[in-house]
mmCIF file of C-alpha atoms in Angstrom:
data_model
loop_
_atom_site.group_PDB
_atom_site.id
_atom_site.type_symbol
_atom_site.label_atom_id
_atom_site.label_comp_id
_atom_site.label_asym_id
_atom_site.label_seq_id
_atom_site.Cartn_x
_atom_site.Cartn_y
_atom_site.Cartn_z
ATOM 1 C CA UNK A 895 20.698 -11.865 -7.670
ATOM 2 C CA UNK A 896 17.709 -10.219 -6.458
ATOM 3 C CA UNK A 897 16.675 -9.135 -2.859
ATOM 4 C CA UNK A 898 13.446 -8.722 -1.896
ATOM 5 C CA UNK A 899 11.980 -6.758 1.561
ATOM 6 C CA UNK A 900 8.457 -7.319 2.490
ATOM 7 C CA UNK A 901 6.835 -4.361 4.341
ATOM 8 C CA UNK A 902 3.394 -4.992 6.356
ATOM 9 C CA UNK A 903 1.437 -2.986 8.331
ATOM 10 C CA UNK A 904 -2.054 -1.288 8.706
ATOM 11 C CA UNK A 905 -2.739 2.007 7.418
ATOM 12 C CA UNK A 906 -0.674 4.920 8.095
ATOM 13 C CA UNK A 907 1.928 3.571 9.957
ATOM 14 C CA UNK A 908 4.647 5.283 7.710
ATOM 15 C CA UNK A 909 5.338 2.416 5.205
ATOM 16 C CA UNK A 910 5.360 3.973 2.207
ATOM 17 C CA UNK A 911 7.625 6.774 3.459
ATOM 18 C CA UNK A 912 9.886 3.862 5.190
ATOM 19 C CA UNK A 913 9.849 1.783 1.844
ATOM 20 C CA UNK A 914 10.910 5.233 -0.300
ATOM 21 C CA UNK A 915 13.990 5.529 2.584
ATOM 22 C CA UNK A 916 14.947 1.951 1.900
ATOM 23 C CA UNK A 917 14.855 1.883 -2.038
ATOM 24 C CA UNK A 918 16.961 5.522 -2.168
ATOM 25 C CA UNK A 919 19.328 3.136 0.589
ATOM 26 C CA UNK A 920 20.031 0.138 -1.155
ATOM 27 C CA UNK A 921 18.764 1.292 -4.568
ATOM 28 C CA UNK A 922 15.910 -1.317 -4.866
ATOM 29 C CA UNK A 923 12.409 -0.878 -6.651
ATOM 30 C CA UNK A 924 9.866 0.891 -4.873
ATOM 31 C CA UNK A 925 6.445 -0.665 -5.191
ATOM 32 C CA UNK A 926 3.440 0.586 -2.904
ATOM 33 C CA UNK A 927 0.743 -1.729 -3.242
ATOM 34 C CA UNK A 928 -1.918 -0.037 -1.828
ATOM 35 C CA UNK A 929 -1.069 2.586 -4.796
ATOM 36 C CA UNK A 930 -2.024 -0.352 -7.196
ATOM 37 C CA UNK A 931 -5.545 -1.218 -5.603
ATOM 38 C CA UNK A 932 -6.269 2.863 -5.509
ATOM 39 C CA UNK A 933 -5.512 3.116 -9.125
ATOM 40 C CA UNK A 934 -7.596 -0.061 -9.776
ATOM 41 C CA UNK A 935 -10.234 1.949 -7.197
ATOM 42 C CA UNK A 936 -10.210 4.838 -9.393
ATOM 43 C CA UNK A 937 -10.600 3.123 -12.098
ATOM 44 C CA UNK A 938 -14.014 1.567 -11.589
ATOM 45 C CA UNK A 939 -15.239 5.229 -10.403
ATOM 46 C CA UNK A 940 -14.366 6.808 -13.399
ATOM 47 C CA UNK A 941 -15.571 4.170 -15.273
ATOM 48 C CA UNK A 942 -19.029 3.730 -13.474
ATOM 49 C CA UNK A 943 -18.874 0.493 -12.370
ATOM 50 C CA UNK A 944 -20.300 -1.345 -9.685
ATOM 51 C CA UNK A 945 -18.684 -3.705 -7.404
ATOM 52 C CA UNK A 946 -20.821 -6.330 -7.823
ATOM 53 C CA UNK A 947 -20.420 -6.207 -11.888
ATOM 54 C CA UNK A 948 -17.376 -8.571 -11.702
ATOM 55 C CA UNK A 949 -17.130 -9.192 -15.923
ATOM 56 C CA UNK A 950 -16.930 -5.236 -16.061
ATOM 57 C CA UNK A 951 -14.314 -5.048 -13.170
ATOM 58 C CA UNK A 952 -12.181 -8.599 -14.920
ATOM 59 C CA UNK A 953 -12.652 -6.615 -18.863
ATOM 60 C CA UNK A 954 -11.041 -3.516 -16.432
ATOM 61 C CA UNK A 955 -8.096 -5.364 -15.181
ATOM 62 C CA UNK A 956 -6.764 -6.932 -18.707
ATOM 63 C CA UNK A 957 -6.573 -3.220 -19.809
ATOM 64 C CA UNK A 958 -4.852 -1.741 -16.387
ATOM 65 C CA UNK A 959 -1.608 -0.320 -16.495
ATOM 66 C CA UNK A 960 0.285 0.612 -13.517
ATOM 67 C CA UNK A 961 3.684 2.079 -13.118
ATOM 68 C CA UNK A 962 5.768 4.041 -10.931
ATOM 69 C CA UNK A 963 8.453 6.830 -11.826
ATOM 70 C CA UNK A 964 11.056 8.256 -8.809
ATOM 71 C CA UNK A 965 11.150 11.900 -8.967
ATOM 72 C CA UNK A 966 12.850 14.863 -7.215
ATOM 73 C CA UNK A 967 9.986 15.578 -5.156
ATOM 74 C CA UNK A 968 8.797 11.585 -4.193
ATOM 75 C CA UNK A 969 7.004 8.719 -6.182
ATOM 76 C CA UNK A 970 4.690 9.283 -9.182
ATOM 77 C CA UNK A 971 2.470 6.699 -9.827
ATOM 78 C CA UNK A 972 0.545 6.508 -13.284
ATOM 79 C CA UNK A 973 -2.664 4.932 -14.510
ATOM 80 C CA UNK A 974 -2.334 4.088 -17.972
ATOM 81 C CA UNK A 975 0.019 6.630 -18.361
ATOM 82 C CA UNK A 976 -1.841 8.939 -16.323
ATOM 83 C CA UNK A 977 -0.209 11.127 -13.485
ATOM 84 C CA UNK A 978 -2.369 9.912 -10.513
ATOM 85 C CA UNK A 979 -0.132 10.415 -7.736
ATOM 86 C CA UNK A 980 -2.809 13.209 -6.087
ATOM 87 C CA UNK A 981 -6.153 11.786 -7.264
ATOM 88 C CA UNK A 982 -5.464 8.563 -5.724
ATOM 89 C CA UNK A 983 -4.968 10.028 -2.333
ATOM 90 C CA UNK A 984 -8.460 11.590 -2.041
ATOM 91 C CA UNK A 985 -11.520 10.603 0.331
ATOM 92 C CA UNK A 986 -13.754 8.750 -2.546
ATOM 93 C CA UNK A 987 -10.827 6.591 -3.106
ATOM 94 C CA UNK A 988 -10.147 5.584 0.862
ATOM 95 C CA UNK A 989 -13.974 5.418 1.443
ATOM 96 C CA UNK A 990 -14.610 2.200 -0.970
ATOM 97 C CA UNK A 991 -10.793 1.058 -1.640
ATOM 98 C CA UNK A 992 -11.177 -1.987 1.177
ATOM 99 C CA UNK A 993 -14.201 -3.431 -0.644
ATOM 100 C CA UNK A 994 -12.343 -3.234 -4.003
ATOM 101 C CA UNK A 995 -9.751 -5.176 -2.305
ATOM 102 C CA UNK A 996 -11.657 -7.817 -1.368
ATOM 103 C CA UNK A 997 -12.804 -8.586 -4.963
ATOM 104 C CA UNK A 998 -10.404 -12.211 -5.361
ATOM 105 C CA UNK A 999 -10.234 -11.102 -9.318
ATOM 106 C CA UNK A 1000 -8.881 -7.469 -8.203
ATOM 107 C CA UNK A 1001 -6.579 -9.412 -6.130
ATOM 108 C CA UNK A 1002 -5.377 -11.635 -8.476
ATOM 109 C CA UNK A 1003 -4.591 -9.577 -11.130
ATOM 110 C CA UNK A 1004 -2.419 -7.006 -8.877
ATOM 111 C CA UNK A 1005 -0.605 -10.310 -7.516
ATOM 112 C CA UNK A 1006 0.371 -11.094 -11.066
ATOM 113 C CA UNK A 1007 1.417 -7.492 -11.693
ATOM 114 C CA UNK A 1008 3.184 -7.523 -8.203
ATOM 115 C CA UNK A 1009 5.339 -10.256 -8.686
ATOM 116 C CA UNK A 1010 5.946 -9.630 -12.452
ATOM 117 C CA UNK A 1011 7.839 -5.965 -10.608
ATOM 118 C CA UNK A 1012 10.144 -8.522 -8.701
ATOM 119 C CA UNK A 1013 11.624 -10.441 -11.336
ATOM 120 C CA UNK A 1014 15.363 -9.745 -11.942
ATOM 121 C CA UNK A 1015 16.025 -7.252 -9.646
ATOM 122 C CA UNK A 1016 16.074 -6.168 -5.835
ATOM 123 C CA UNK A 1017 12.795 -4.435 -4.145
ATOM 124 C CA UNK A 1018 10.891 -3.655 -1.612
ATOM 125 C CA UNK A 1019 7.379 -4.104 -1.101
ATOM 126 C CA UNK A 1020 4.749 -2.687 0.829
ATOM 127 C CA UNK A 1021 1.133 -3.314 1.719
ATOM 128 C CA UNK A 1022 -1.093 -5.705 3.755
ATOM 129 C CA UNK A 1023 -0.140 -9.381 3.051
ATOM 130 C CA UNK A 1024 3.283 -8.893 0.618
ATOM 131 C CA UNK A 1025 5.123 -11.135 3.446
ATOM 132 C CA UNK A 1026 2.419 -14.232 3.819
ATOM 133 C CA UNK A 1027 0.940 -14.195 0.046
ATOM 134 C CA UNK A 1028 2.901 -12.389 -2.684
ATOM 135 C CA UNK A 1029 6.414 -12.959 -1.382
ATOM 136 C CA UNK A 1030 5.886 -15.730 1.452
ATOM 137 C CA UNK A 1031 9.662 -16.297 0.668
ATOM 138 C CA UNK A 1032 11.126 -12.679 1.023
ATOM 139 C CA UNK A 1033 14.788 -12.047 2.529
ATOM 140 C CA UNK A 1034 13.641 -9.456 4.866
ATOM 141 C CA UNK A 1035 9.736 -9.394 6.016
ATOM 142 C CA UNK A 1036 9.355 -6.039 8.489
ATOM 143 C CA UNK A 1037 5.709 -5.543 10.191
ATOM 144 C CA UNK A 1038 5.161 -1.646 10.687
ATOM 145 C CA UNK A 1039 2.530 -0.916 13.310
ATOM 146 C CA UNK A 1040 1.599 2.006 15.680
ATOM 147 C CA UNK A 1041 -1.566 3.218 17.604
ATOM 148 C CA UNK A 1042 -4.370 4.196 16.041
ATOM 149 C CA UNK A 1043 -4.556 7.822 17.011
ATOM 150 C CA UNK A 1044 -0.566 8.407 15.774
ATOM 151 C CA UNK A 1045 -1.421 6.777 12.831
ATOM 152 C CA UNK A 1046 -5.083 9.375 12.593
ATOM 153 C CA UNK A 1047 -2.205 12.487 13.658
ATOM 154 C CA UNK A 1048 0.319 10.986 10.826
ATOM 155 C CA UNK A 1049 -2.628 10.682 7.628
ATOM 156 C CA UNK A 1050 -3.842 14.326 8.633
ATOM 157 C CA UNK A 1051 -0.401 15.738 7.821
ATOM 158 C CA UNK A 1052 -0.093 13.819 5.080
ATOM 159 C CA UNK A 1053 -3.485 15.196 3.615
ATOM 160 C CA UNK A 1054 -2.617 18.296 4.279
ATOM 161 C CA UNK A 1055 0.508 18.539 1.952
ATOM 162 C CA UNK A 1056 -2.056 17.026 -0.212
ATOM 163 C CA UNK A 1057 -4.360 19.921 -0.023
ATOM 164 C CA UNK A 1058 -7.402 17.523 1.511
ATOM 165 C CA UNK A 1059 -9.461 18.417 4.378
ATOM 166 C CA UNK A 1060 -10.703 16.286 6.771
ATOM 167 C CA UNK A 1061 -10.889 16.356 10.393
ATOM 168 C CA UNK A 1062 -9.910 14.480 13.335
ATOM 169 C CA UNK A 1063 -12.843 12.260 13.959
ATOM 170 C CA UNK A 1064 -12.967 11.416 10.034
ATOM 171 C CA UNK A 1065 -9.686 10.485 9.543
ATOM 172 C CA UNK A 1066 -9.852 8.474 13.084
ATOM 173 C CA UNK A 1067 -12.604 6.569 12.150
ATOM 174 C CA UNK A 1068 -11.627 5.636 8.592
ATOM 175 C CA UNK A 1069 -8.420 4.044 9.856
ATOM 176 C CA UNK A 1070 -10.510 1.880 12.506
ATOM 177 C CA UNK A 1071 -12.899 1.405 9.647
ATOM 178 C CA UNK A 1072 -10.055 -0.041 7.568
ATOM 179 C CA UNK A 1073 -7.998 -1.611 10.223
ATOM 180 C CA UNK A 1074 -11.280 -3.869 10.382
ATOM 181 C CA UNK A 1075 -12.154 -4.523 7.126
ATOM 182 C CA UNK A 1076 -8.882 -5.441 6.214
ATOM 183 C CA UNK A 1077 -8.329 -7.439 9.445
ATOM 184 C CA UNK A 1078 -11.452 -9.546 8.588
ATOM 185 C CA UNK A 1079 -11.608 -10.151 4.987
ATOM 186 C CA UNK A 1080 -11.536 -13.480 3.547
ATOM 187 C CA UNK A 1081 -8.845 -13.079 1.238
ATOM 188 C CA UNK A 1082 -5.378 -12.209 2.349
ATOM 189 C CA UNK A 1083 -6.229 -10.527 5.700
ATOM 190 C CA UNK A 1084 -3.596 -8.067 7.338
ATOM 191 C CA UNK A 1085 -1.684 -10.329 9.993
ATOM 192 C CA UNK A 1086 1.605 -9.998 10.748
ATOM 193 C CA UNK A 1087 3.510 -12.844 9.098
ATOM 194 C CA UNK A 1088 5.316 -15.409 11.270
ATOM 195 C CA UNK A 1089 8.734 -14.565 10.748
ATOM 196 C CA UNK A 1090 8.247 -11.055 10.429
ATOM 197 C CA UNK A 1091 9.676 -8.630 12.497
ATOM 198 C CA UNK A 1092 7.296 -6.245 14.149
ATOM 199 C CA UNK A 1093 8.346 -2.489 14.600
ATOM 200 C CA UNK A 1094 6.372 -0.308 16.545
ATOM 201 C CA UNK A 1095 7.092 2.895 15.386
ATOM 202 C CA UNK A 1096 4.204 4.613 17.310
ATOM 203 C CA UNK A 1097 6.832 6.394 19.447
ATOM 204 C CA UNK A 1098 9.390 6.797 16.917
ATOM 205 C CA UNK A 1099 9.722 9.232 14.348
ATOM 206 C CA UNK A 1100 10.272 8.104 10.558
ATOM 207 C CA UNK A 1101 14.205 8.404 10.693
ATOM 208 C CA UNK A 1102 14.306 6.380 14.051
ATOM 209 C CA UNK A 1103 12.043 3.392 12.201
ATOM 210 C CA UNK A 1104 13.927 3.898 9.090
ATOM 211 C CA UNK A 1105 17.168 3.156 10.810
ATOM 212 C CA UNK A 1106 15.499 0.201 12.524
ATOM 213 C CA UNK A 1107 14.656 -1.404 9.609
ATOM 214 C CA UNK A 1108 18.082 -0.426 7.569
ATOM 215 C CA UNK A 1109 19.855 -2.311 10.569
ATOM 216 C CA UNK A 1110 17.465 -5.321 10.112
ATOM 217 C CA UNK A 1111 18.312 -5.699 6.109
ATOM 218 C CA UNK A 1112 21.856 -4.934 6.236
ATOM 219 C CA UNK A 1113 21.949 -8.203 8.779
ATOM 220 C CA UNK A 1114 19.648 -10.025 6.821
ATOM 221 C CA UNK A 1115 22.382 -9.399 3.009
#
């Protein structure tokens, strides 16, 4: 019997990190979303598409292959077999990786993929609208939020184990950037579903929220 824990949140708020805690936990699947539109992102760079050139984008997305691999040091994900783990993560991807989501036939494809991941075994999922359109009907639904500044302070670490530069005011104003975008769009917004459970883990660090939301699912099984 499969188990399934919906994560939601804006960006940088620590839900990929808390979904990696949870799957190591309770040995569930690991799938980051927001991995799956970046690969899909990087895609249509490399391939010098357009946005608007939708038959390019739908011939793109009945080719895709996405997959993830747990290793020693974290989650590889991989584009057609492709190590893309670090080229995913960079500042051309974030810069144009809200529009790509908005595209419904981007959208639909990854929710096919997404759900295809759940079938026959336990996971948890993380990304924008997992608990009010791709698993409306999950066991556990958790809402991950914090301020926009700790989430700015959080991304710069994270970039900087990365090796990527960018400064304050950047990184500040591509997370309000996104925040709104994603907020707004017409097509699965971000909103906290209605039987979520928010967690504010603005004041918290990642082993504090991670034991929140272990305490949540072990009451929810």
């Amino acid at each position: 019997m499969s188990f399934i824990v919906a994560i939601d949140g804006p960006a940088g708020t620590g839900k990929g990190t808390i979904a990696s805690l949870v799957s190591k936990k309770f040995g569930f699947l690991n799938v980051d979303t927001g991995a799956m539109f970046r690969c899909v992102t990087l895609e249509i760079i490399r391939r010098k598409i357009e946005l608007h050139e939708i038959e390019k984008i739908e011939e793109l997305l009945n080719k895709i292959e996405i997959s993830f691999k747990e290793e020693s040091n974290g989650q590889r994900v991989f584009l057609n077999g492709e190590d893309v783990s670090t080229e995913i993560r960079t500042k051309q991807i974030t810069d144009i990786i809200s529009e790509v989501s908005k595209i419904p036939q981007v959208r639909g494809r990854l929710l096919e993929l997404q759900r295809d991941l759940a079938k026959g075994q336990s996971i948890v999922m993380e990304g924008r609208d997992i608990g009010t359109v791709v698993f409306p009907n999950a066991d556990v639904k958790i809402y991950l939020d914090a301020s926009a500044e700790e989430r700015t302070r959080r991304r710069i670490r994270q970039n900087e184990e990365k090796g990527i530069k960018m400064s304050y005011e950047e990184v500040l104003e591509s997370v309000i950037k996104r925040d709104k975008i994603d907020s707004e769009r017409e097509i699965a917004p971000l909103r906290k579903a209605d039987d979520a459970i928010l967690v504010d883990g603005t004041n918290m660090s990642i082993d504090e929220c991670a034991d929140v939301v272990y305490k949540i699912i072990e009451e929810k099984m």
